Amino acid sequence: MDGLQAENAGVGGIGEDAEERYRALAYDTALSTLVAVAVYVVVKVSLDGIRQWRARISVLIVGSGPVGLTAALVAVRSGKVLKLTVLDERYRTALLCRPQQIALDPRSVKFLLGLGVDFDNMEGCWHNEHFFTRIGVFQEYLLSILEQKKQKVDVKVQLGTKFTEEYLRRIPRNEWPRVIVVADGSCGDSCSVLGISSDYTVESCHAYGANATIERLDQRQVPTPEIRAHSLYFDLSAYGVEAPREHRNATAKPGFHVKIYGTFRNRYMALACPASDTKMVRFLRHTANSSIMKNIFHQSFNVYKTDIEPRLNDVTLHHMQCSRRLFEIQLSHRRISAAYIEGDNVAVTVEGEAARVLNFDTGCGVNLGMRGLESMGTFIYRTATAVDQNDILEALSAKMQHSRQVAETFKLTDLAQSMYE
């Protein structure tokens, strides 16, 4: 009996030893697996970080207007561009001699400051936190910055070169850009060359407007702050429209808003009012007498112009061209503002007036283009560091969503900010 008990005790000891060894082996295996997973994660994260850090792509920008050149600056500043090509069918002289004035609002100024733009070294003037300069001056400044960036990025500015199918065929397949930015304006045809749909969504801004231009060759071509006047009513009693009665009506919509902008030589005017069905608005929308609108702009200019510029008179009035009547202010924007060329692995985004355009000139149109570029840096980064096609498609989807948001925000607030405030 004692021997049997001793034998059972021996078997129990062996079982305990085996169980202990099993536990130790399981622990070692789990620990080894955990260490291996940790090492794998660290190595993968490190390699992904190195890959993302070293990722560089080629970018082609079609159009060297204010939006196109700003997009080029965004690309260079992203740190993910190895080669940048800027293309425009216009020659340098035609670009830099454009007399139109642009007004950069505080949001655009902040955006450009973040890109390294030094407004102190650019001809222009400040007023109410807005910066006013001529388009040609702004473009020349951005071109000079791109010239300075050639030490870090292969930058090529090809002016006098049109973007066509033949141009694309001349590019070797292994040198095709990963990103193409189309910023060739509302009349450009680069999107059709790339096979992007030309379908637009046209939406009302719930306002009516009219524009006028005045060219006086004897005046200076220098940047000038804009002038705004609000809650205006016009005396159209000679045409059967009683403005004072509407003015006294507490339920009537707010009056008209006038803006005078541009240089003294090339003056522009914008007249706008919120959509309403008052007698005056109906009359100005449907009148066949084009002289009525011309007289409104004529009188408004003489009342609100600066003190140092001459008045318009019957002799100089022929220098003015204006809308014949009020029209509905509408924003047109592309249904498809980004695309992916699968066979060539190219991501395309459409910017500026090539993507969205207003049928009404407020003097602040460039700001609408700048809004679209606020997501450009992220888009280039995500495209450059994309692992596969899905990553690129997600980047394009986010870019399109931002483009739609820009259009929606403009309708809700930006038009009012540029005219009514």
Coordinates of C-alpha atoms in Angstrom, one line a residue:
M1 CA 0.0 0.0 0.0
D2 CA 2.8 2.3 0.9
G3 CA 4.5 1.6 -2.5
L4 CA 1.3 2.4 -4.4
Q5 CA 1.0 5.7 -2.6
A6 CA 4.6 6.5 -3.4
E7 CA 4.0 5.6 -7.0
N8 CA 0.9 7.9 -7.2
A9 CA 2.9 10.7 -5.6
G10 CA 5.6 10.3 -8.2
V11 CA 3.0 10.4 -11.1
G12 CA 1.5 13.5 -9.5
G13 CA 4.9 15.2 -9.3
I14 CA 5.5 14.4 -13.0
G15 CA 2.1 15.8 -14.0
E16 CA 2.7 19.0 -12.0
D17 CA 6.2 19.4 -13.7
A18 CA 4.7 18.9 -17.1
E19 CA 1.9 21.5 -16.4
E20 CA 4.5 24.0 -15.2
R21 CA 6.6 23.5 -18.3
Y22 CA 3.5 23.9 -20.5
R23 CA 2.6 27.2 -18.7
A24 CA 6.1 28.5 -19.2
L25 CA 6.1 27.5 -22.8
A26 CA 2.8 29.2 -23.4
Y27 CA 4.0 32.3 -21.6
D28 CA 7.2 32.4 -23.7
T29 CA 5.2 31.9 -26.9
A30 CA 2.8 34.7 -26.0
L31 CA 5.6 37.0 -25.1
S32 CA 7.5 36.2 -28.3
T33 CA 4.4 36.8 -30.3
L34 CA 3.7 40.1 -28.6
V35 CA 7.3 41.2 -29.2
A36 CA 7.2 40.1 -32.8
V37 CA 3.9 42.0 -33.3
A38 CA 5.3 45.1 -31.6
V39 CA 8.5 44.9 -33.7
Y40 CA 6.4 44.5 -36.9
V41 CA 4.2 47.5 -36.0
V42 CA 7.2 49.7 -35.2
V43 CA 9.0 48.7 -38.4
K44 CA 5.9 49.2 -40.5
V45 CA 5.2 52.6 -39.0
S46 CA 8.8 53.6 -39.4
L47 CA 8.8 52.4 -43.0
D48 CA 5.5 54.1 -43.7
G49 CA 6.8 57.3 -42.1
I50 CA 10.0 57.1 -44.2
R51 CA 7.9 56.4 -47.4
Q52 CA 5.6 59.3 -46.7
W53 CA 8.5 61.6 -45.9
R54 CA 10.3 60.7 -49.1
A55 CA 7.2 60.7 -51.3
R56 CA 7.5 63.2 -54.1
I57 CA 5.3 63.6 -57.1
S58 CA 5.1 65.6 -60.3
V59 CA 2.4 68.3 -60.6
L60 CA 1.1 70.1 -63.7
I61 CA -0.9 73.3 -63.4
V62 CA -2.8 74.6 -66.4
G63 CA -3.4 78.3 -66.1
S64 CA -1.2 81.1 -64.7
G65 CA -3.9 83.4 -63.4
P66 CA -4.1 84.4 -59.8
V67 CA -5.6 81.1 -58.8
G68 CA -3.3 78.9 -60.9
L69 CA -0.1 80.6 -59.6
T70 CA -1.4 80.4 -56.0
A71 CA -2.1 76.7 -56.6
A72 CA 1.5 76.4 -57.8
L73 CA 2.7 78.1 -54.6
V74 CA 0.6 75.7 -52.5
A75 CA 2.1 72.7 -54.4
V76 CA 5.7 73.9 -53.8
R77 CA 5.0 74.7 -50.1
S78 CA 3.5 71.2 -49.6
G79 CA 6.9 69.7 -49.6
K80 CA 5.6 66.7 -51.6
V81 CA 6.4 68.0 -55.1
L82 CA 9.5 67.0 -57.0
K83 CA 8.6 68.6 -60.3
L84 CA 6.2 71.5 -61.0
T85 CA 5.1 72.6 -64.4
V86 CA 2.9 75.7 -64.9
L87 CA 1.3 76.0 -68.4
D88 CA -0.5 78.9 -70.0
E89 CA -1.3 79.7 -73.6
R90 CA -0.8 83.5 -73.0
Y91 CA 2.6 85.0 -73.2
R92 CA 4.2 86.8 -70.2
T93 CA 3.5 90.3 -71.6
A94 CA -0.3 89.6 -71.9
L95 CA -0.4 88.2 -68.4
L96 CA 1.4 91.0 -66.6
C97 CA -0.3 93.8 -68.4
R98 CA -3.8 93.0 -67.2
P99 CA -5.3 96.2 -65.8
Q100 CA -8.1 94.7 -63.7
Q101 CA -7.8 95.2 -60.0
I102 CA -8.4 92.4 -57.4
A103 CA -9.5 92.7 -53.8
L104 CA -8.2 90.1 -51.4
D105 CA -10.4 89.8 -48.4
P106 CA -9.0 89.1 -44.9
R107 CA -9.5 85.3 -45.2
S108 CA -7.6 85.2 -48.5
V109 CA -4.9 87.5 -47.0
K110 CA -4.4 85.1 -44.1
F111 CA -4.3 82.2 -46.5
L112 CA -1.6 83.9 -48.7
L113 CA 0.4 84.9 -45.6
G114 CA 0.6 81.3 -44.7
L115 CA 2.1 80.6 -48.1
G116 CA 4.8 83.1 -47.5
V117 CA 3.4 86.0 -49.5
D118 CA 4.9 89.3 -48.3
F119 CA 2.3 92.1 -49.1
D120 CA 4.8 94.8 -48.0
N121 CA 6.8 93.9 -51.2
M122 CA 3.8 94.1 -53.5
E123 CA 2.4 97.2 -55.1
G124 CA -1.1 97.8 -53.6
C125 CA -3.0 99.4 -50.8
W126 CA -4.9 98.4 -47.7
H127 CA -8.4 99.3 -46.7
N128 CA -10.6 97.6 -44.0
E129 CA -8.2 94.7 -43.9
H130 CA -8.6 94.1 -47.6
F131 CA -5.6 94.3 -49.9
F132 CA -6.1 95.9 -53.4
T133 CA -3.7 95.3 -56.3
R134 CA -3.7 94.8 -60.0
I135 CA -3.9 91.3 -61.4
G136 CA -0.7 91.7 -63.3
V137 CA 1.2 92.9 -60.2
F138 CA -0.1 89.9 -58.2
Q139 CA 0.9 87.4 -60.9
E140 CA 4.3 88.9 -61.4
Y141 CA 4.9 88.7 -57.6
L142 CA 3.9 85.0 -57.5
L143 CA 6.1 84.2 -60.5
S144 CA 9.0 85.8 -58.7
I145 CA 8.4 83.5 -55.7
L146 CA 8.3 80.4 -57.9
E147 CA 11.6 81.5 -59.5
Q148 CA 13.1 81.5 -56.0
K149 CA 11.8 78.0 -55.3
K150 CA 13.8 76.5 -58.2
Q151 CA 16.6 75.7 -55.8
K152 CA 14.4 73.1 -54.0
V153 CA 11.9 72.1 -56.6
D154 CA 12.2 71.6 -60.4
V155 CA 9.9 74.5 -61.4
K156 CA 9.1 75.1 -65.1
V157 CA 6.8 77.9 -66.2
Q158 CA 5.9 77.4 -69.9
L159 CA 4.1 80.5 -71.1
G160 CA 2.8 80.7 -74.7
T161 CA 2.1 76.9 -74.6
K162 CA -1.5 75.6 -74.9
F163 CA -2.6 72.5 -73.1
T164 CA -3.8 70.1 -75.8
E165 CA -4.0 66.4 -76.5
E166 CA -0.8 66.8 -78.6
Y167 CA 0.9 68.3 -75.6
L168 CA 0.0 65.3 -73.5
R169 CA 1.2 62.9 -76.2
R170 CA 4.6 64.5 -76.2
I171 CA 5.0 63.6 -72.5
P172 CA 6.7 60.2 -72.0
R173 CA 4.4 57.9 -70.1
N174 CA 6.9 57.5 -67.2
E175 CA 7.0 61.3 -66.8
W176 CA 3.3 62.0 -66.6
P177 CA 2.3 64.1 -63.6
R178 CA 0.5 62.5 -60.7
V179 CA -1.7 65.6 -60.2
I180 CA -3.1 68.0 -62.8
V181 CA -4.7 71.2 -61.6
V182 CA -6.9 72.9 -64.2
A183 CA -7.2 76.6 -63.5
D184 CA -7.6 78.0 -67.0
G185 CA -10.7 80.1 -66.3
S186 CA -14.3 79.9 -67.4
C187 CA -13.5 79.9 -71.1
G188 CA -10.7 77.3 -70.9
D189 CA -11.1 73.9 -72.6
S190 CA -8.5 71.9 -70.7
C191 CA -11.3 69.8 -69.0
S192 CA -12.6 68.6 -72.3
V193 CA -9.0 67.6 -73.3
L194 CA -9.0 65.5 -70.2
G195 CA -12.4 64.1 -70.8
I196 CA -14.0 65.7 -67.8
S197 CA -17.8 66.4 -68.1
S198 CA -18.8 70.0 -68.8
D199 CA -22.1 69.7 -67.0
Y200 CA -22.8 72.6 -64.6
T201 CA -25.2 73.1 -61.8
V202 CA -26.7 76.6 -61.9
E203 CA -28.0 78.0 -58.7
S204 CA -29.6 81.2 -57.8
C205 CA -28.0 83.5 -55.2
H206 CA -31.4 85.0 -54.4
A207 CA -30.3 88.4 -55.5
Y208 CA -30.4 90.7 -58.6
G209 CA -27.6 92.7 -60.0
A210 CA -26.1 94.8 -62.7
N211 CA -22.5 95.8 -63.7
A212 CA -20.9 98.8 -65.3
T213 CA -17.4 99.6 -66.6
I214 CA -15.7 103.0 -67.1
E215 CA -12.4 103.4 -69.0
R216 CA -10.7 106.8 -68.8
L217 CA -7.2 106.7 -70.5
D218 CA -6.2 110.1 -68.9
Q219 CA -6.4 108.6 -65.3
R220 CA -3.9 106.8 -63.2
Q221 CA -3.5 103.0 -63.2
V222 CA -2.9 102.5 -59.5
P223 CA -4.7 100.3 -57.0
T224 CA -7.6 102.1 -55.2
P225 CA -9.7 101.0 -52.3
E226 CA -13.3 100.1 -53.1
I227 CA -16.3 102.3 -52.2
R228 CA -19.6 100.9 -50.9
A229 CA -23.0 102.5 -50.4
H230 CA -26.0 100.8 -48.9
S231 CA -29.8 101.0 -48.7
L232 CA -30.2 103.1 -51.8
Y233 CA -33.4 104.0 -53.5
F234 CA -33.6 105.7 -56.9
D235 CA -36.1 108.3 -58.1
L236 CA -37.9 106.6 -61.0
S237 CA -41.1 108.6 -60.6
A238 CA -40.8 109.8 -64.2
Y239 CA -41.4 106.1 -65.2
G240 CA -44.3 105.6 -62.8
V241 CA -42.3 104.0 -60.0
E242 CA -42.8 105.7 -56.6
A243 CA -39.6 105.0 -54.7
P244 CA -40.5 107.0 -51.6
R245 CA -43.6 105.1 -50.9
E246 CA -41.6 101.8 -51.0
H247 CA -39.0 103.3 -48.8
R248 CA -41.6 104.2 -46.1
N249 CA -43.0 100.7 -46.2
A250 CA -41.6 98.8 -43.2
T251 CA -42.2 95.4 -44.9
A252 CA -40.3 96.3 -48.1
K253 CA -37.0 94.6 -48.8
P254 CA -33.7 96.5 -48.2
G255 CA -32.7 98.8 -50.9
F256 CA -29.9 98.6 -53.4
H257 CA -26.2 98.3 -52.7
V258 CA -23.6 99.9 -54.9
K259 CA -19.8 99.2 -55.1
I260 CA -17.2 101.2 -57.0
Y261 CA -13.9 99.5 -57.5
G262 CA -10.9 99.2 -59.7
T263 CA -8.2 101.8 -60.7
F264 CA -9.1 105.3 -61.7
R265 CA -8.4 104.4 -65.3
N266 CA -10.4 101.2 -65.3
R267 CA -13.4 101.8 -63.0
Y268 CA -16.0 99.1 -62.3
M269 CA -19.4 99.3 -60.6
A270 CA -21.7 96.7 -59.2
L271 CA -25.3 97.2 -58.2
A272 CA -27.1 94.5 -56.3
C273 CA -30.2 94.0 -54.1
P274 CA -31.7 90.9 -52.4
A275 CA -34.4 89.2 -54.4
S276 CA -37.7 90.9 -54.0
D277 CA -40.9 91.6 -55.9
T278 CA -41.2 95.4 -55.3
K279 CA -42.4 97.6 -58.1
M280 CA -38.9 99.2 -58.5
V281 CA -37.2 95.8 -58.8
R282 CA -39.7 94.5 -61.2
F283 CA -39.4 97.6 -63.4
L284 CA -35.6 97.5 -63.5
R285 CA -35.6 93.7 -64.3
H286 CA -37.9 94.1 -67.3
T287 CA -37.4 97.6 -68.7
A288 CA -36.4 97.8 -72.3
N289 CA -35.0 101.3 -71.9
S290 CA -31.3 100.7 -71.4
S291 CA -30.7 104.4 -70.6
I292 CA -32.4 104.0 -67.2
M293 CA -29.7 101.7 -65.9
K294 CA -27.0 103.9 -67.4
N295 CA -28.4 106.9 -65.6
I296 CA -28.5 105.0 -62.3
F297 CA -24.8 104.1 -62.6
H298 CA -24.0 107.7 -63.8
Q299 CA -25.6 109.4 -60.9
S300 CA -24.4 106.8 -58.3
F301 CA -20.8 107.2 -59.5
N302 CA -20.9 111.0 -59.3
V303 CA -22.3 110.9 -55.8
Y304 CA -20.0 108.3 -54.2
K305 CA -16.8 108.6 -56.2
T306 CA -13.6 109.8 -54.5
D307 CA -13.0 113.5 -54.2
I308 CA -9.8 113.5 -56.3
E309 CA -11.3 111.8 -59.4
P310 CA -13.3 113.7 -62.0
R311 CA -17.1 113.5 -62.3
L312 CA -18.8 111.8 -65.3
N313 CA -20.6 114.2 -67.6
D314 CA -22.5 114.0 -70.8
V315 CA -19.2 114.2 -72.7
T316 CA -17.4 111.4 -70.8
L317 CA -20.5 109.3 -70.3
H318 CA -19.9 107.4 -73.5
H319 CA -16.9 105.8 -71.9
M320 CA -19.4 103.8 -69.7
Q321 CA -20.7 100.4 -70.6
C322 CA -23.3 98.8 -68.4
S323 CA -26.0 96.1 -68.1
R324 CA -29.3 96.9 -69.8
R325 CA -31.4 95.8 -66.9
L326 CA -31.2 93.9 -63.6
F327 CA -30.5 90.2 -63.9
E328 CA -30.7 87.3 -61.5
I329 CA -27.3 86.6 -59.9
Q330 CA -26.4 83.0 -60.4
L331 CA -23.5 80.8 -59.4
S332 CA -22.5 78.0 -61.9
H333 CA -20.3 75.2 -60.6
R334 CA -19.1 72.0 -62.2
R335 CA -20.9 68.8 -61.2
I336 CA -17.6 67.0 -61.5
S337 CA -14.7 69.1 -60.1
A338 CA -12.2 66.2 -59.7
A339 CA -11.4 63.1 -61.6
Y340 CA -9.1 60.1 -61.8
I341 CA -7.5 58.9 -65.0
E342 CA -7.1 55.3 -64.1
G343 CA -4.8 54.1 -66.9
D344 CA -2.3 56.8 -66.3
N345 CA -2.8 57.0 -62.5
V346 CA -3.4 60.8 -62.6
A347 CA -5.6 62.7 -60.2
V348 CA -7.2 65.9 -61.7
T349 CA -8.8 68.8 -59.8
V350 CA -10.5 71.8 -61.3
E351 CA -10.1 75.2 -59.6
G352 CA -11.0 78.8 -59.8
E353 CA -13.5 80.0 -62.5
A354 CA -12.9 76.7 -64.3
A355 CA -14.8 75.1 -61.5
R356 CA -17.2 77.8 -60.4
V357 CA -18.1 81.1 -61.9
L358 CA -20.5 83.9 -61.0
N359 CA -22.4 85.8 -63.7
F360 CA -22.0 89.0 -61.6
D361 CA -18.7 90.9 -61.0
T362 CA -18.2 92.0 -57.4
G363 CA -14.5 92.8 -57.7
C364 CA -13.8 90.0 -55.2
G365 CA -14.1 87.0 -57.5
V366 CA -10.6 85.9 -56.8
N367 CA -11.5 85.1 -53.2
L368 CA -13.9 82.4 -54.4
G369 CA -11.0 80.8 -56.2
M370 CA -8.8 81.1 -53.1
R371 CA -11.4 79.3 -51.0
G372 CA -11.1 76.2 -53.2
L373 CA -7.4 76.2 -52.8
E374 CA -7.6 75.9 -49.0
S375 CA -7.8 72.1 -49.4
M376 CA -5.2 71.9 -52.1
G377 CA -2.2 71.2 -49.8
T378 CA -3.9 68.3 -48.1
F379 CA -5.0 66.9 -51.4
I380 CA -1.5 66.9 -52.8
Y381 CA -0.1 65.4 -49.6
R382 CA -2.7 62.6 -49.6
T383 CA -2.1 61.9 -53.3
A384 CA 1.7 61.8 -52.9
T385 CA 1.5 59.4 -49.9
A386 CA -1.2 57.2 -51.3
V387 CA -0.6 53.5 -51.0
D388 CA -3.1 52.4 -53.6
Q389 CA -5.9 53.6 -55.8
N390 CA -8.4 53.7 -53.0
D391 CA -6.4 56.3 -51.1
I392 CA -6.3 58.5 -54.2
L393 CA -10.1 58.1 -54.8
E394 CA -10.7 59.1 -51.1
A395 CA -8.5 62.2 -51.6
L396 CA -10.5 63.1 -54.7
S397 CA -13.8 62.6 -53.0
A398 CA -12.7 64.9 -50.1
K399 CA -11.6 67.5 -52.7
M400 CA -15.0 67.4 -54.5
Q401 CA -16.8 67.7 -51.2
H402 CA -14.8 70.8 -50.3
S403 CA -15.5 72.3 -53.7
R404 CA -19.3 71.8 -53.2
Q405 CA -19.0 73.3 -49.7
V406 CA -17.3 76.4 -51.2
A407 CA -20.1 77.0 -53.6
E408 CA -22.7 76.5 -50.9
T409 CA -21.0 78.9 -48.5
F410 CA -20.7 81.6 -51.2
K411 CA -24.4 81.5 -51.8
L412 CA -25.2 81.7 -48.1
T413 CA -22.7 84.3 -46.9
D414 CA -19.9 85.4 -49.2
L415 CA -22.1 87.4 -51.7
A416 CA -23.6 89.3 -48.8
Q417 CA -20.1 90.0 -47.4
S418 CA -18.8 91.3 -50.7
M419 CA -21.8 93.5 -51.5
Y420 CA -24.2 94.1 -48.5
E421 CA -21.8 94.8 -45.7

